[in-house]
PDB file of C-alpha atoms in Angstrom:
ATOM      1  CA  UNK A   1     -88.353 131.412 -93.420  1.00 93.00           C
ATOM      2  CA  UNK A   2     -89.915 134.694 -94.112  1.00 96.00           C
ATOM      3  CA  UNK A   3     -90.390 135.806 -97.250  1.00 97.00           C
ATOM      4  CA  UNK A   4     -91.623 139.334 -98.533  1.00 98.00           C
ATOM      5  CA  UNK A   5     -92.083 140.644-102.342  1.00 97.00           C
ATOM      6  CA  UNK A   6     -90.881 143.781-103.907  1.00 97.00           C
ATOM      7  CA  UNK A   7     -93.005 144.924-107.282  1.00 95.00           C
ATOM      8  CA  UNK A   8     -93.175 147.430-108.982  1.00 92.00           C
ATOM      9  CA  UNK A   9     -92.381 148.953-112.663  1.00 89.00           C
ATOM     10  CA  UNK A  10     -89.125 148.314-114.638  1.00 88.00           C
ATOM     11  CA  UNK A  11     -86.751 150.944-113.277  1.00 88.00           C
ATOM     12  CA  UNK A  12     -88.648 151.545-109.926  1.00 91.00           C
ATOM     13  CA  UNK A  13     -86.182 151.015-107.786  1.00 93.00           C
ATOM     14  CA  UNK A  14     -86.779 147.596-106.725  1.00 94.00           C
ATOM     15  CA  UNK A  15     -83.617 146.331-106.933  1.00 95.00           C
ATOM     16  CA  UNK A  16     -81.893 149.007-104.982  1.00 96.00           C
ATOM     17  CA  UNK A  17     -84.468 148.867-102.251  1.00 97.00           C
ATOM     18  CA  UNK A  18     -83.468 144.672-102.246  1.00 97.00           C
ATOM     19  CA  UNK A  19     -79.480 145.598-101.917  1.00 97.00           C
ATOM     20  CA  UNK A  20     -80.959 147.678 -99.121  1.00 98.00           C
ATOM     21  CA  UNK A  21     -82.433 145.607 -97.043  1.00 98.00           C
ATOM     22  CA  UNK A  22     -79.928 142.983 -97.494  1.00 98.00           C
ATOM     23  CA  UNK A  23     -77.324 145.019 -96.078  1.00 98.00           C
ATOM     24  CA  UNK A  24     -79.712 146.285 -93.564  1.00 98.00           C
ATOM     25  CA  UNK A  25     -80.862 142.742 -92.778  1.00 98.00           C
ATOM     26  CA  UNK A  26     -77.838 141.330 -92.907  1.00 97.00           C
ATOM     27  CA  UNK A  27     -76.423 143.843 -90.326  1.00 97.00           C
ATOM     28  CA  UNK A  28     -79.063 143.034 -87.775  1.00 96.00           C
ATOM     29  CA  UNK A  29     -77.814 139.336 -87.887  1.00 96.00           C
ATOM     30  CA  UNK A  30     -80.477 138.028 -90.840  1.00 95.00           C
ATOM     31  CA  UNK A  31     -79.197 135.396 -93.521  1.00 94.00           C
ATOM     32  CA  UNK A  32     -80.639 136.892 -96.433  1.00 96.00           C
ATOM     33  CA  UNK A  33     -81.934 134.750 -99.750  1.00 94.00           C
ATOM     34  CA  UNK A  34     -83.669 136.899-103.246  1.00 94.00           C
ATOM     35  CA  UNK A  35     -85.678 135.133-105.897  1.00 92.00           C
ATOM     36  CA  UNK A  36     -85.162 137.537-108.729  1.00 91.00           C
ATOM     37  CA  UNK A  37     -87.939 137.164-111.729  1.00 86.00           C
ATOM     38  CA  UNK A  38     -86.228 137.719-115.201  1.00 79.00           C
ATOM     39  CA  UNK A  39     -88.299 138.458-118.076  1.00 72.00           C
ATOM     40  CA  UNK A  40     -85.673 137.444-120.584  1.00 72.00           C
ATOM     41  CA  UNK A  41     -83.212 135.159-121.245  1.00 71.00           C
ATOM     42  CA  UNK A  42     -80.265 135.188-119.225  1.00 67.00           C
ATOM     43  CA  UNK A  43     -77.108 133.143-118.525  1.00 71.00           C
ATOM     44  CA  UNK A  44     -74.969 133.221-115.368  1.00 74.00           C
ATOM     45  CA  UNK A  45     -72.257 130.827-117.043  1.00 78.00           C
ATOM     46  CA  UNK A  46     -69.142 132.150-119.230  1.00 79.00           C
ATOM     47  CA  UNK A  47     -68.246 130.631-122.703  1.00 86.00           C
ATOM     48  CA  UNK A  48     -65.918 127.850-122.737  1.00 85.00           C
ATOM     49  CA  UNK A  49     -65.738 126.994-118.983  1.00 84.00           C
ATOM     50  CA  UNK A  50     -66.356 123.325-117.628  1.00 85.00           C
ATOM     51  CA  UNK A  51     -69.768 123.616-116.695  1.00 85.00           C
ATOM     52  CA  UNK A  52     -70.603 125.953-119.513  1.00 84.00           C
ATOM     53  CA  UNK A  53     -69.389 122.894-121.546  1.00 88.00           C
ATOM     54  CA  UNK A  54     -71.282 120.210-119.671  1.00 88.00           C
ATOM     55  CA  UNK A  55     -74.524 122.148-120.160  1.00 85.00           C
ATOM     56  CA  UNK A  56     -73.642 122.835-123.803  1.00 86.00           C
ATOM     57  CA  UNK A  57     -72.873 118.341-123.957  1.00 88.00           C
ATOM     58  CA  UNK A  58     -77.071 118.590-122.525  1.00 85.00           C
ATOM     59  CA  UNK A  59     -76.226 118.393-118.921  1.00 87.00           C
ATOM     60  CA  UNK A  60     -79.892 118.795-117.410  1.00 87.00           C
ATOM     61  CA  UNK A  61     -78.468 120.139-114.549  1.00 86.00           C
ATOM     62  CA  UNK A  62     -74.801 121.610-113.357  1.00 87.00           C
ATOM     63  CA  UNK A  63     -73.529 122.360-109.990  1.00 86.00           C
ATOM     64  CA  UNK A  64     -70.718 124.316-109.552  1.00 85.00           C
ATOM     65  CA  UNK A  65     -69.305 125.096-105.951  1.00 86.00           C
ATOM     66  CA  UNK A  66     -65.774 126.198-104.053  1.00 88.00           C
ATOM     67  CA  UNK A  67     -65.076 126.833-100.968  1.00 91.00           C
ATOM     68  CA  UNK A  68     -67.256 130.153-101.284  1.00 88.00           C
ATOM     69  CA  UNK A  69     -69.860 129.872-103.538  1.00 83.00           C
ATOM     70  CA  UNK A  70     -72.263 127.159-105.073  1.00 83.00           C
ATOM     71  CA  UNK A  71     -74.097 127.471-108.289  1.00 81.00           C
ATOM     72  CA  UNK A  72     -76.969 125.361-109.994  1.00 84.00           C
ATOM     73  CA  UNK A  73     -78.010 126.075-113.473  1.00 82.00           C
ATOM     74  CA  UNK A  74     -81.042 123.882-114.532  1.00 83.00           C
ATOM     75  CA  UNK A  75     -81.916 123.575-118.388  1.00 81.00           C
ATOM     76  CA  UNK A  76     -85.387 122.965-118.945  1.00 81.00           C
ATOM     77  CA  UNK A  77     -86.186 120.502-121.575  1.00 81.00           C
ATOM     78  CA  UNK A  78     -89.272 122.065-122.753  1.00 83.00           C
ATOM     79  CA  UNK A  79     -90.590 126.097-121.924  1.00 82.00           C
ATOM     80  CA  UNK A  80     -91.027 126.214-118.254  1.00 84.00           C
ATOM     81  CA  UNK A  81     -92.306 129.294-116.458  1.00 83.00           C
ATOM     82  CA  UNK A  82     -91.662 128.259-112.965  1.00 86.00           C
ATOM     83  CA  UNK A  83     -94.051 129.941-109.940  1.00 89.00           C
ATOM     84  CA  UNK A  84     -92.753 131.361-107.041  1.00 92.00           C
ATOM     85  CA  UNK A  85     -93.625 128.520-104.800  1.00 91.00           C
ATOM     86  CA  UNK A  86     -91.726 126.542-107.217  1.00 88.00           C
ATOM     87  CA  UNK A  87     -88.448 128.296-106.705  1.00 87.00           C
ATOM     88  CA  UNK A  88     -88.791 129.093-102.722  1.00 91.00           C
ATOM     89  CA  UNK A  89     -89.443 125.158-102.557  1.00 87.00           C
ATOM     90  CA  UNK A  90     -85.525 125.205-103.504  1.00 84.00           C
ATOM     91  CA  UNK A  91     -84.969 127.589-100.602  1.00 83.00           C
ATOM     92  CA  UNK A  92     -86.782 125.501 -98.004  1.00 74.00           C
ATOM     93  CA  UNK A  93     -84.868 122.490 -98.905  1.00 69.00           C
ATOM     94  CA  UNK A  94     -81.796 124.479 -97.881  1.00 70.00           C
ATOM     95  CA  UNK A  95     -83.866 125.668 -94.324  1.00 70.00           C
ATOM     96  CA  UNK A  96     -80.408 128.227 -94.610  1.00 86.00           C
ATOM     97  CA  UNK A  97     -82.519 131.616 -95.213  1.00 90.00           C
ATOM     98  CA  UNK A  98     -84.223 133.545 -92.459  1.00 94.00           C
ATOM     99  CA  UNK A  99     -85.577 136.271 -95.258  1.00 96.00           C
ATOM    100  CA  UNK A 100     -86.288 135.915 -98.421  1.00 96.00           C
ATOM    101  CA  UNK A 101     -86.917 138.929-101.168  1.00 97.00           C
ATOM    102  CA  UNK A 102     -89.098 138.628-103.840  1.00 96.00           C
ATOM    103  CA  UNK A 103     -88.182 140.746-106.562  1.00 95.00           C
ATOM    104  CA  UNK A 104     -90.703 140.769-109.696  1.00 87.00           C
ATOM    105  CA  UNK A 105     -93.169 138.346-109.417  1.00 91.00           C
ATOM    106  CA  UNK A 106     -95.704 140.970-108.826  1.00 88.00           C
ATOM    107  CA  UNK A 107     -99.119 139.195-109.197  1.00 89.00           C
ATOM    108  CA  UNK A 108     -97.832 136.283-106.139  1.00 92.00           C
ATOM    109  CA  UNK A 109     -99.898 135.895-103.521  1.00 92.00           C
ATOM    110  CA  UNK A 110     -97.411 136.994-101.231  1.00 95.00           C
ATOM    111  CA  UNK A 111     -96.942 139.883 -98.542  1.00 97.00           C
ATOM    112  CA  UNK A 112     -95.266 142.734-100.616  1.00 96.00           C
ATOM    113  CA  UNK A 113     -94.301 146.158-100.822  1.00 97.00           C
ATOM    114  CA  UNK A 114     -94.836 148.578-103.959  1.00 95.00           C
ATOM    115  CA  UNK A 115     -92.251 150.461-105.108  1.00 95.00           C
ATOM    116  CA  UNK A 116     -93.859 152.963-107.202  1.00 92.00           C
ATOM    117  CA  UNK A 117     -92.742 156.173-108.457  1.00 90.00           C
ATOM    118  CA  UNK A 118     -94.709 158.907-109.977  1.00 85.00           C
ATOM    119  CA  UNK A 119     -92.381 159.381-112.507  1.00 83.00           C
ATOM    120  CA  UNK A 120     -92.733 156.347-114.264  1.00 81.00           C
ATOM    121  CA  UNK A 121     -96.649 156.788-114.244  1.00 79.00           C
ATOM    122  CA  UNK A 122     -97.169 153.243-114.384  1.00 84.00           C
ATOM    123  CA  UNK A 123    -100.651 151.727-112.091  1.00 84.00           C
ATOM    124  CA  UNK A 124    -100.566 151.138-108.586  1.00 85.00           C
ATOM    125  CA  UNK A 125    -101.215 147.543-107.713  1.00 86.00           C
ATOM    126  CA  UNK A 126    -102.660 148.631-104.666  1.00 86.00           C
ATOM    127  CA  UNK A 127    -104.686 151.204-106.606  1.00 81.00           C
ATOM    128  CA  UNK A 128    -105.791 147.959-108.613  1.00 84.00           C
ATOM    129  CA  UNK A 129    -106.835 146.130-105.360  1.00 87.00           C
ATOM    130  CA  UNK A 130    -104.263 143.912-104.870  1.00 90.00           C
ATOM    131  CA  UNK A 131    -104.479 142.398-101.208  1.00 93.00           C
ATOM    132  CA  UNK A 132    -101.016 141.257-100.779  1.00 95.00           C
ATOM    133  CA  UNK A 133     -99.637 145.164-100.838  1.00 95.00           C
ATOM    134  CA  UNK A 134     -99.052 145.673 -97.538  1.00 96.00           C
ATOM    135  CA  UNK A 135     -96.827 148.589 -97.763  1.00 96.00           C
ATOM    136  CA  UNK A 136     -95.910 151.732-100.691  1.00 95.00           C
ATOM    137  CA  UNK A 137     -91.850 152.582-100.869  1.00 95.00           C
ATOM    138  CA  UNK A 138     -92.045 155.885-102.400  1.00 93.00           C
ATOM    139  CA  UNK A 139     -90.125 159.111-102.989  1.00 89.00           C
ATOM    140  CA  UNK A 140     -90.396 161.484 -99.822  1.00 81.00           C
ATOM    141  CA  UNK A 141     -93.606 163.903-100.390  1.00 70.00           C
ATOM    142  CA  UNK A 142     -95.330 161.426-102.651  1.00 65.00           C
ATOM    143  CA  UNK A 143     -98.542 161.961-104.515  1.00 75.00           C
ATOM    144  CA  UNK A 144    -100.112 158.490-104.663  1.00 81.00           C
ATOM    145  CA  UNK A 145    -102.457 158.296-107.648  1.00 79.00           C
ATOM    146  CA  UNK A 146    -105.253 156.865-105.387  1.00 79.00           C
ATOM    147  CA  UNK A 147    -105.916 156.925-101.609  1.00 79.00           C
ATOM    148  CA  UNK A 148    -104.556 154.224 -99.520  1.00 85.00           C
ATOM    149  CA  UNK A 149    -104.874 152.917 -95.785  1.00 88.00           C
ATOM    150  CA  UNK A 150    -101.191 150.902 -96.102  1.00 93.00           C
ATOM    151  CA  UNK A 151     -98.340 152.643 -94.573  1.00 94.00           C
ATOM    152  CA  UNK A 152     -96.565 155.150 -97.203  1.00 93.00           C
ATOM    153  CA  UNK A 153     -92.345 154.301 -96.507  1.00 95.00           C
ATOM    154  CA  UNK A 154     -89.489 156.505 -97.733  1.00 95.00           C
ATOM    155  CA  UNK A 155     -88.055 154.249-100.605  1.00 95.00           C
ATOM    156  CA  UNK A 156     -84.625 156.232 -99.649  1.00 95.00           C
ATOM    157  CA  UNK A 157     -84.601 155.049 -95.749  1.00 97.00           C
ATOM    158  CA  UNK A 158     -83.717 151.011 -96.303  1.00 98.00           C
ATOM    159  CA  UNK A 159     -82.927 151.072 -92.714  1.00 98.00           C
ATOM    160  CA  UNK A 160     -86.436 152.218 -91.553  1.00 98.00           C
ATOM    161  CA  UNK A 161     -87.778 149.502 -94.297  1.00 98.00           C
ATOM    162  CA  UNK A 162     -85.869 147.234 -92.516  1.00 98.00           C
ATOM    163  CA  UNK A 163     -87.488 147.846 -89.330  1.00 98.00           C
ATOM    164  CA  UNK A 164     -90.714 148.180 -91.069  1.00 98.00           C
ATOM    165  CA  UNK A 165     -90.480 144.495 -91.872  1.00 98.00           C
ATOM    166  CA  UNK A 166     -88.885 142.976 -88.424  1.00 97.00           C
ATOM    167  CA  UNK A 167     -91.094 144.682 -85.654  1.00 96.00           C
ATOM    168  CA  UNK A 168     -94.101 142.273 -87.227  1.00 95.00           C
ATOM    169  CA  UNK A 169     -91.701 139.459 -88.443  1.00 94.00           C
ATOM    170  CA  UNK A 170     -94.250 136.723 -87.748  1.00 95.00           C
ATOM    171  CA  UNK A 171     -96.470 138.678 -90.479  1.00 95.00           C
ATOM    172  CA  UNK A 172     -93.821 137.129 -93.345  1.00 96.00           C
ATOM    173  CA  UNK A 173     -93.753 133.436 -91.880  1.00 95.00           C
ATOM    174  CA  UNK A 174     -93.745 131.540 -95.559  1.00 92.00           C
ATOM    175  CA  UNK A 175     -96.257 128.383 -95.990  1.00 88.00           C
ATOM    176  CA  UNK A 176     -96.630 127.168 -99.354  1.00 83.00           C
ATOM    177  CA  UNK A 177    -100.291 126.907-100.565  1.00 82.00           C
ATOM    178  CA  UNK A 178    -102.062 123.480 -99.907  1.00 71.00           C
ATOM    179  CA  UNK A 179    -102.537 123.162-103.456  1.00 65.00           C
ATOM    180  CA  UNK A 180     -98.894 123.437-104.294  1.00 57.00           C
ATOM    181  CA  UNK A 181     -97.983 120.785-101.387  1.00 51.00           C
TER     182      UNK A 181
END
């Protein structure tokens, strides 16, 4: 499984550049997988369904699935902030995914690529020192707010991202760290 991170602001652009590459991915024959980060409460169930019930009974955990789709909604019993590593763990189980996108997350030690626009004059991470930038998606003709040595991408050309990320696919080979084994 390879997995890659996209960070950046609120209102960046991550999330387009993610339906992106999926399609662009997908296309070339990839099964695609996305951790998404949330920083606030959120609920993927509707009101007065069965497992909207069973969780409100104190179900710990509900799976829903068809023919088409599966769900799992876990309720943690106490605050849990889980890592990164915690939730691709529930991807490797599946060994389904052959990419993964990271979206949020942005301190991970993972391979990622900054969306950053100058319009939302927010820090580059890379500008910071981050290591795990390995890439800028920007607007064409950006003006970076510090030098950098990583390769600048269009954040409009998904396609060219795309290849960005498969001609060194190896690069995003995921191993959990030792001390999360």
């Amino acid at each position: 499984m390879k997995v890659v991170g996209l960070c950046g602001s609120s209102g960046s652009g991550k999330t387009s550049l993610a339906e992106g590459l999926i399609r662009e991915l997908k296309a070339s024959g990839q099964r695609v997988s996305v951790v998404k980060h949330a920083h606030k409460r959120f609920d993927i169930d509707v009101p007065g369904k069965d497992s909207h019930r069973h969780r409100e009974a104190g179900a710990f955990e509900v799976v829903i699935a068809n023919n088409h789709r599966l769900a799992k909604v876990r309720e943690f019993e106490v605050e849990y902030e889980p890592s990164v590593h915690d939730l691709l763990a529930e991807l490797v189980d599946c060994g389904e995914a052959h990419w993964v996108l990271v979206e949020g997350f942005k301190h991970a030690a993972l391979p990622k690529i900054e969306v950053w626009r100058a319009a939302h004059g927010a820090p580059a991470l890379y500008a910071a020192g981050d290591p795990f930038v390995i890439a800028v998606a920007t607007d064409p003709t950006p003006s970076l707010p510090a030098p950098t040595g990583l390769p600048v991408l269009d954040l409009n050309q998904p396609r060219a991202i795309a290849a960005f990320l498969l001609q060194d696919s190896a690069r995003y080979d995921y191993h959990a760290p030792q001390d999360f084994l």
